[in-house]
Short mmCIF file of C-alpha atoms in Angstrom, two decimals:
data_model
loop_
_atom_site.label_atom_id
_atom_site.label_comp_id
_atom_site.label_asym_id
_atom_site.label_seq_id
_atom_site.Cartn_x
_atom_site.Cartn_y
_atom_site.Cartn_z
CA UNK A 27 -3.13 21.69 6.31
CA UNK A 28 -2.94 22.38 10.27
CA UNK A 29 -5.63 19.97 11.94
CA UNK A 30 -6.10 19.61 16.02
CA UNK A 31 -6.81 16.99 18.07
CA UNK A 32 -10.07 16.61 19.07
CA UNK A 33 -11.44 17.36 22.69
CA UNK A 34 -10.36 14.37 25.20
CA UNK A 35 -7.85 12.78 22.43
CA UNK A 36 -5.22 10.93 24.07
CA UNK A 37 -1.54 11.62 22.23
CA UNK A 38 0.02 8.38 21.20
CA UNK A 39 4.36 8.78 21.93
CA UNK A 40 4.79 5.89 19.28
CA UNK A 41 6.52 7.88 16.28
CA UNK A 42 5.19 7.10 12.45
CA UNK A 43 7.19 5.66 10.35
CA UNK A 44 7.23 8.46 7.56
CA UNK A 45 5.14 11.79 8.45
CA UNK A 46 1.91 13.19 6.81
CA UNK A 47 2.65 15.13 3.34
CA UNK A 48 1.89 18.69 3.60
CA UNK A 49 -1.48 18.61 2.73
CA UNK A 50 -3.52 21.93 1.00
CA UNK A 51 -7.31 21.33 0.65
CA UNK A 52 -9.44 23.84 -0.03
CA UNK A 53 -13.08 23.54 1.60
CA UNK A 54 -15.35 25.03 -0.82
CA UNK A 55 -16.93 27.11 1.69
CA UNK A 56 -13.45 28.66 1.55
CA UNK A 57 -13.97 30.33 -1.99
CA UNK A 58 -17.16 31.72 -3.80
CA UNK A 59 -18.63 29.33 -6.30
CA UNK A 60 -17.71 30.88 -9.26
CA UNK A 61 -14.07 31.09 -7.99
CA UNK A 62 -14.09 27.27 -7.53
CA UNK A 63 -15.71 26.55 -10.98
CA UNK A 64 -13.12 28.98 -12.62
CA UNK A 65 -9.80 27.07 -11.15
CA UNK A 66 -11.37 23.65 -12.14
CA UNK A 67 -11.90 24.87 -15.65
CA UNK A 68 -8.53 25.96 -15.52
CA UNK A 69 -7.25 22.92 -14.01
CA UNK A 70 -5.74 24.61 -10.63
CA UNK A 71 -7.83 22.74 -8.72
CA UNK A 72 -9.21 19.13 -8.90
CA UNK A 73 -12.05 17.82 -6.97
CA UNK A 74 -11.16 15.50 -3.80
CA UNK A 75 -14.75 15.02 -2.64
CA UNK A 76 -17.82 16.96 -2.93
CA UNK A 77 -16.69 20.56 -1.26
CA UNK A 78 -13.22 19.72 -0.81
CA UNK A 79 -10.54 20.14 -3.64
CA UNK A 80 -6.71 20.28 -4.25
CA UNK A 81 -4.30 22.02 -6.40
CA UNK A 82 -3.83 20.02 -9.48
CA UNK A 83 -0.29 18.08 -9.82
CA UNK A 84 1.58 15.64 -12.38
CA UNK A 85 1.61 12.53 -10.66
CA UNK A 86 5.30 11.21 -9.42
CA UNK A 87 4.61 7.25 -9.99
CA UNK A 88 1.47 5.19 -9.42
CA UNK A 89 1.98 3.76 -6.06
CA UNK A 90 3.05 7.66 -4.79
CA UNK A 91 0.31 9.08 -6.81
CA UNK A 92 -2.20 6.74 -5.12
CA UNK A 93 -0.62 7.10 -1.42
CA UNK A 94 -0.82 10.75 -1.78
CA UNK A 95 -4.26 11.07 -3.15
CA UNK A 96 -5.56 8.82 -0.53
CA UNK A 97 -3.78 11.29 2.07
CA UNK A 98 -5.67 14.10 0.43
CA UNK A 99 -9.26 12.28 1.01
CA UNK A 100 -8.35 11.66 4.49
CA UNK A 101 -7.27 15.50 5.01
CA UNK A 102 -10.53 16.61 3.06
CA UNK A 103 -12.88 14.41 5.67
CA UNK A 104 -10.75 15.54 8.53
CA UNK A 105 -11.84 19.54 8.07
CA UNK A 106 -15.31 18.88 6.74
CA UNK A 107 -17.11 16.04 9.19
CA UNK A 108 -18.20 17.51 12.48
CA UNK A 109 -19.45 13.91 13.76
CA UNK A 110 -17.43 12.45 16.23
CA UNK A 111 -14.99 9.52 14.13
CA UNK A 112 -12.11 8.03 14.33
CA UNK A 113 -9.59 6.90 10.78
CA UNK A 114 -9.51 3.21 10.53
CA UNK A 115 -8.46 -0.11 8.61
CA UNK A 116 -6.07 1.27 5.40
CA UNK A 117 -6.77 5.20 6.03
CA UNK A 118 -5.35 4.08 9.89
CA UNK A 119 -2.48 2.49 8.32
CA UNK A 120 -1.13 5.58 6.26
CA UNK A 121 -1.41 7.87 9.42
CA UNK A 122 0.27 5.41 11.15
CA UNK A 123 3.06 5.63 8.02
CA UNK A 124 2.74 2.04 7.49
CA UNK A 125 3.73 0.48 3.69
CA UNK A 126 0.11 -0.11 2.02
CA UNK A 127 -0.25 -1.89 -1.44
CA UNK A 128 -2.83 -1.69 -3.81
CA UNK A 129 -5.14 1.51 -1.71
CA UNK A 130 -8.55 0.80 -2.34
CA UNK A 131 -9.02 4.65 -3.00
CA UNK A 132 -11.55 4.90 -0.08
CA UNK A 133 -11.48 6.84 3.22
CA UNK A 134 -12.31 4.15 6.13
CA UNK A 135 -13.89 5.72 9.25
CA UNK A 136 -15.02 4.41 12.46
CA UNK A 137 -18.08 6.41 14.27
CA UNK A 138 -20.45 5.07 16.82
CA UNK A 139 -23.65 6.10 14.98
CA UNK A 140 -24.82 6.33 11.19
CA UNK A 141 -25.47 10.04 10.33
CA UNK A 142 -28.34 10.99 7.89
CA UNK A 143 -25.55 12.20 5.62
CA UNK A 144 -25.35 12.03 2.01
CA UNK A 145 -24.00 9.07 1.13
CA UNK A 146 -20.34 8.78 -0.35
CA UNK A 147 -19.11 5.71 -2.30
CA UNK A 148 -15.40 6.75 -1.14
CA UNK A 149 -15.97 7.07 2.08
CA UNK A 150 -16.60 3.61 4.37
CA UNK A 151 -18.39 3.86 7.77
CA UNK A 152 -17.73 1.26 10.32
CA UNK A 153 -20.57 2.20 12.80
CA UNK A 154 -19.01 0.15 15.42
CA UNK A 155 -18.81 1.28 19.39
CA UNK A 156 -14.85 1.91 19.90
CA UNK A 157 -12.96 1.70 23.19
CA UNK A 158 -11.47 4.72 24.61
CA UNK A 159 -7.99 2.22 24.81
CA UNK A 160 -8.09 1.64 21.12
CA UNK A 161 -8.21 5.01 19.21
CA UNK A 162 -5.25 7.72 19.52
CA UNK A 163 -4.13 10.80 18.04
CA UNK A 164 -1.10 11.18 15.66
CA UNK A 165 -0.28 14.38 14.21
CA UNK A 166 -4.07 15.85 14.72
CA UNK A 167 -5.70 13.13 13.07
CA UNK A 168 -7.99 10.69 15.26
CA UNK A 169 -7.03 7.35 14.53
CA UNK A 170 -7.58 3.66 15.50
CA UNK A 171 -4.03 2.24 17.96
CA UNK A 172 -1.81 0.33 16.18
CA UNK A 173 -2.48 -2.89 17.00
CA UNK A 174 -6.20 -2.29 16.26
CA UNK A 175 -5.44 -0.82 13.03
CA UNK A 176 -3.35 -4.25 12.12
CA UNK A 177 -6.41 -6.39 13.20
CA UNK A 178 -9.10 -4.53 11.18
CA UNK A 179 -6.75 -4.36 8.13
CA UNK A 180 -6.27 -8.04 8.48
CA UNK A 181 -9.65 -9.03 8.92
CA UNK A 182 -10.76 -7.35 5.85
CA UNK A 183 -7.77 -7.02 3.22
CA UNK A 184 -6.46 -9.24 1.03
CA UNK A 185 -3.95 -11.76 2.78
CA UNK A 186 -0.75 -10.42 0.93
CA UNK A 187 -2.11 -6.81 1.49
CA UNK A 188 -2.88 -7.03 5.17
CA UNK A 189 0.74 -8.84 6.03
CA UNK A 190 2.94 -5.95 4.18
CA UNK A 191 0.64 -3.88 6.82
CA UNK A 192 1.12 -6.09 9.52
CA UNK A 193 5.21 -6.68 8.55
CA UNK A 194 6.03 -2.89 8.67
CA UNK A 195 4.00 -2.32 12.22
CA UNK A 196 5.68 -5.09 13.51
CA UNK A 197 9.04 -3.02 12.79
CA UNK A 198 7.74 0.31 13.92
CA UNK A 199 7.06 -1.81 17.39
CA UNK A 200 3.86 -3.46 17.17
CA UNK A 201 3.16 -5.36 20.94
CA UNK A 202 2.36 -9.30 19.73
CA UNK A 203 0.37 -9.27 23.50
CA UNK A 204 -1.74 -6.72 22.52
CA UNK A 205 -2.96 -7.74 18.85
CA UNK A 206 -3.13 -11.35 21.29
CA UNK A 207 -5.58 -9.34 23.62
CA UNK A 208 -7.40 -7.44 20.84
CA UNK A 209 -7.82 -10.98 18.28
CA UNK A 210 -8.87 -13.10 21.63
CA UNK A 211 -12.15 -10.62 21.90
CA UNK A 212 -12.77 -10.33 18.31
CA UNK A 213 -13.69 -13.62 18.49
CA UNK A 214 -16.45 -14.71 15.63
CA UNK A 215 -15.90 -11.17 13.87
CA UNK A 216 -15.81 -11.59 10.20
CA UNK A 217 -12.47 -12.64 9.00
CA UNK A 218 -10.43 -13.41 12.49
CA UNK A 219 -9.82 -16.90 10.73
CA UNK A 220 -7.95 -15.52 8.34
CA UNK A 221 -6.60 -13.16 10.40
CA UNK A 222 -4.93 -15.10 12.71
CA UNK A 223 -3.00 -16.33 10.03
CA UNK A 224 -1.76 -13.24 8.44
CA UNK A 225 0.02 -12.56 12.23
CA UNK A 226 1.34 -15.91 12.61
CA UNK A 227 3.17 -14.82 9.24
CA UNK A 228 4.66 -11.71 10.48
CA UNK A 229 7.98 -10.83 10.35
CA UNK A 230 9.40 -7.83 11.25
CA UNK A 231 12.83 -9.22 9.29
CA UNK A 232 10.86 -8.07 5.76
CA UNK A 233 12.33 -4.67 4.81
CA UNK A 234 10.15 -3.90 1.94
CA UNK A 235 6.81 -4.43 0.87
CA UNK A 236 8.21 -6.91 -2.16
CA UNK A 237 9.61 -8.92 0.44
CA UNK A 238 6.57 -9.52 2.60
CA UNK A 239 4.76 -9.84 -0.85
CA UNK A 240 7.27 -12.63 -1.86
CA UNK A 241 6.89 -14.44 1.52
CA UNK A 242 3.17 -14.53 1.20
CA UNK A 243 3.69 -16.09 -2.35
CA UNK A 244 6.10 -19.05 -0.81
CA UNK A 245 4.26 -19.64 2.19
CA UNK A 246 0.53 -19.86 0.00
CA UNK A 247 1.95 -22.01 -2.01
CA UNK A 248 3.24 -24.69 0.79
CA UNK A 249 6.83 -24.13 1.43
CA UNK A 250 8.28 -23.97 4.90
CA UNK A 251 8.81 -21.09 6.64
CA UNK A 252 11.70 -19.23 5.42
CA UNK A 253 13.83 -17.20 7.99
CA UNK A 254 14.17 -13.54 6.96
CA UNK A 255 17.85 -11.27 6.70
CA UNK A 256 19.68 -14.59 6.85
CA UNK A 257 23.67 -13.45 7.55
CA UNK A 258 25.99 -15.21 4.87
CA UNK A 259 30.00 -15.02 5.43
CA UNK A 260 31.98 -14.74 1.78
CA UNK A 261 35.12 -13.82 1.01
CA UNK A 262 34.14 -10.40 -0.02
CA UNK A 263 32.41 -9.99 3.80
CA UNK A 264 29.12 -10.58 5.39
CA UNK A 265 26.28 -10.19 3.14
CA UNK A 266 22.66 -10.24 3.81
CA UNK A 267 19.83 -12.50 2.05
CA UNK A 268 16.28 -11.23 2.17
CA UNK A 269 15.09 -14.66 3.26
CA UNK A 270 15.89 -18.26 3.10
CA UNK A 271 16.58 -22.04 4.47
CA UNK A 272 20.30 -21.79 5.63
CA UNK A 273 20.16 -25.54 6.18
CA UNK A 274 19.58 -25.79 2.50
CA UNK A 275 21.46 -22.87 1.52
CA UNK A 276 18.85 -21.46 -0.68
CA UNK A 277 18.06 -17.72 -1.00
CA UNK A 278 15.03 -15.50 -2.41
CA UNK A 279 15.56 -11.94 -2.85
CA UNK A 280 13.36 -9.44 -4.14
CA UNK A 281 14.74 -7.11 -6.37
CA UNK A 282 12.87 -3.59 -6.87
CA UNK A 283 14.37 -1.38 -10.17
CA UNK A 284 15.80 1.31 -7.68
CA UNK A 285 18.53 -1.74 -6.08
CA UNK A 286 20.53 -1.57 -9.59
CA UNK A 287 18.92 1.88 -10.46
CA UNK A 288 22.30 4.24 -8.54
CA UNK A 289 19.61 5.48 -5.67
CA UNK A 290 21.91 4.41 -3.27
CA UNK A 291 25.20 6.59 -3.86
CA UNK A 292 26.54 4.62 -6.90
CA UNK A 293 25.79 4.62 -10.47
CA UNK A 294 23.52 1.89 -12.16
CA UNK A 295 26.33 0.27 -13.86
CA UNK A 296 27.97 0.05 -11.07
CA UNK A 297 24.97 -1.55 -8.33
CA UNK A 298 25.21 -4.52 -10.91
CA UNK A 299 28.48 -5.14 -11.08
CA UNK A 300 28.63 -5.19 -7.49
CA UNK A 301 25.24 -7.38 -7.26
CA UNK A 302 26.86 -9.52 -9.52
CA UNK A 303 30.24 -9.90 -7.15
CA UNK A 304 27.78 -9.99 -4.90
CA UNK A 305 25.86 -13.13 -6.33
CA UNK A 306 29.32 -15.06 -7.13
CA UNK A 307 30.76 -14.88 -3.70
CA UNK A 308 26.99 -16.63 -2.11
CA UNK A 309 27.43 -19.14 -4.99
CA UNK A 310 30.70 -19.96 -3.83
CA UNK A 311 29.64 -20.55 -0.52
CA UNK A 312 27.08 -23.15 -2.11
CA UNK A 313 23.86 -20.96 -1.97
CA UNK A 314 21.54 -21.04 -4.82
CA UNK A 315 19.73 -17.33 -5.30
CA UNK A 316 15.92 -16.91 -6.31
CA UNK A 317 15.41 -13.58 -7.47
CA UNK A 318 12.01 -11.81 -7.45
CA UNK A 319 10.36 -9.23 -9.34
CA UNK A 320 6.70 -7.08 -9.50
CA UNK A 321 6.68 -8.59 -12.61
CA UNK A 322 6.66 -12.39 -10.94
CA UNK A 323 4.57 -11.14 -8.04
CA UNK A 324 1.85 -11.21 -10.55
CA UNK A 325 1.71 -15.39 -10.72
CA UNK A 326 2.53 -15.90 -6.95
CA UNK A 327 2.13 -19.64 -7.68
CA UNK A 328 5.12 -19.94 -9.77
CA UNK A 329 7.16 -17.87 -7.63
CA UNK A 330 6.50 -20.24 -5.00
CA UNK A 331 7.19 -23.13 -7.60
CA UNK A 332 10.56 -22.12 -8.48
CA UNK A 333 11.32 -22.03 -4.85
CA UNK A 334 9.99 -25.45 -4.14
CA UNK A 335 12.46 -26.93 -7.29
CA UNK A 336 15.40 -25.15 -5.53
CA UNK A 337 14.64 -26.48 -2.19
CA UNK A 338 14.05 -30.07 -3.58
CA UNK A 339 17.21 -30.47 -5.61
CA UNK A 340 20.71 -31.20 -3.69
CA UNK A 341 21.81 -29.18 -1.17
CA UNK A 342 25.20 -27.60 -1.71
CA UNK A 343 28.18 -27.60 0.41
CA UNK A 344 30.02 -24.34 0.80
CA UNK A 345 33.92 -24.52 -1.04
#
């Protein structure tokens, strides 16, 4: 679905990380009535919002599923709101191409003035006034800078939420002086506290959402910093651990299903063998490996336990 910039919109040269899907909503002001109750009865079309629908699909995994119907809600307000707005918060984030977890499933706007509209439990309204300096265009859409976009998702998400946000802008080039600017005038907005913490804990070193997930969980739960892609020398090469305490020579890694699943040119019997040569040679230079799953995302606390044992028992020394 084409959209254009608005009139006065300001194009923002900072590239996305991945681009908007190709979107198809049909407005139903597009169609006749009957023609819109006849493809819903034969599931062609699904509803998006009241007067906006899209062609029915099998869903390709939850997390895509939920990225792309979010997409669709933000294409469907996009054509049918003629009040002056701006995308915000989580909506922000996925025009932006950022790694979101856990969508809320609602369409975040910001406009300057509360419409007499009807009201919609998916769609939020932050009637706030917004600076010219922090709202941009990418791809057609109106949307909040990044740096704003980081600060309103961490003053109002979850903490392990807002930082896989705030860990993937800070590798698509998020400015650390202007989230400083932005959080120093926020000052006494709801939820600054917290998120001024969430930025002192970002990392541009966490590649994945798992990993910024897993450093949330050890750093919640106490344990020192860990430094992020920490180089290792073996006598296989140079490998990479997600994060760690060199001085101790302990290592976390998160480990998705598609690292041993062949994604990555080789087949799945072989990415385990080769995780597994992978694993002895780090032993051998006296590192002790925590590996991470979803499944032990769900009790942060005892990821973060696990950790602490490793990092309290003897440090090795490399052979």
């Amino acid at each position: 679905m084409r959209v254009l910039a608005g009139q006065g919109a300001v194009m923002d040269p900072t590239p996305t990380l991945s681009p908007p899907p190709d979107l198809d909503v049909v407005l139903a002001a597009s169609r006749s009535p009957r023609a819109i109750r006849r493809s819903v009865a034969r599931d062609e079309l699904r509803r998006i919002r009241r007067g906006a629908y899209a062609p029915s699909c099998a869903g390709e995994g939850a997390g895509r599923d939920a990225r792309l119907r979010a997409w669709e809600r933000i294409g469907a307000v996009h054509a049918q709101l003629r009040v002056p707005f701006v995308f915000s918060h989580e909506s922000a984030a996925l025009v932006w191409g950022l790694d979101a977890v856990r969508l809320s499933g609602r369409t975040h706007i910001v406009q300057s003035s509360r419409p007499s509209a009807r009201n919609d439990p998916l769609l939020a309204r932050h009637v706030v006034s917004l600076p010219p300096e922090q709202r941009t265009v990418l791809h057609g859409y109106p949307v909040t800078t990044l740096a704003r976009t980081v600060i309103d998702c961490a003053c109002t998400l979850p903490g392990d939420a807002a930082l896989v946000i705030a860990d993937c802008a800070a590798r698509a080039g998020l400015d650390p002086e202007e989230v400083g600017r932005l959080l120093s005038r926020a000052h006494g907005r709801r939820g600054v506290v917290g998120a001024r913490t969430i930025l002192e804990r970002t990392d541009p070193g966490a590649a994945t959402p798992g990993e910024s997930l897993t450093r949330w969980a050890l750093l919640d739960g106490g344990l020192p910093r860990p430094e992020t892609q920490v180089p290792v020398s073996t006598r296989l090469g140079s490998f990479v651990v997600d994060m760690g305490w060199r001085e101790r020579r302990v290592g976390v890694e998160f480990d998705g299903q598609v690292k041993y699943s062949g994604a990555f040119g080789d087949t799945s019997t072989g990415a385990v063998f080769a995780e597994k040569r992978r694993q002895d040679a780090l032993e051998e230079r006296g590192w002790r490996l925590l590996r991470v799953t979803w499944q032990d995302l769900r009790t942060p606390t005892d990821v973060a336990a696990r950790a602490a044992r490793l990092l309290r028992g003897p440090a090795s020394s490399a052979l």
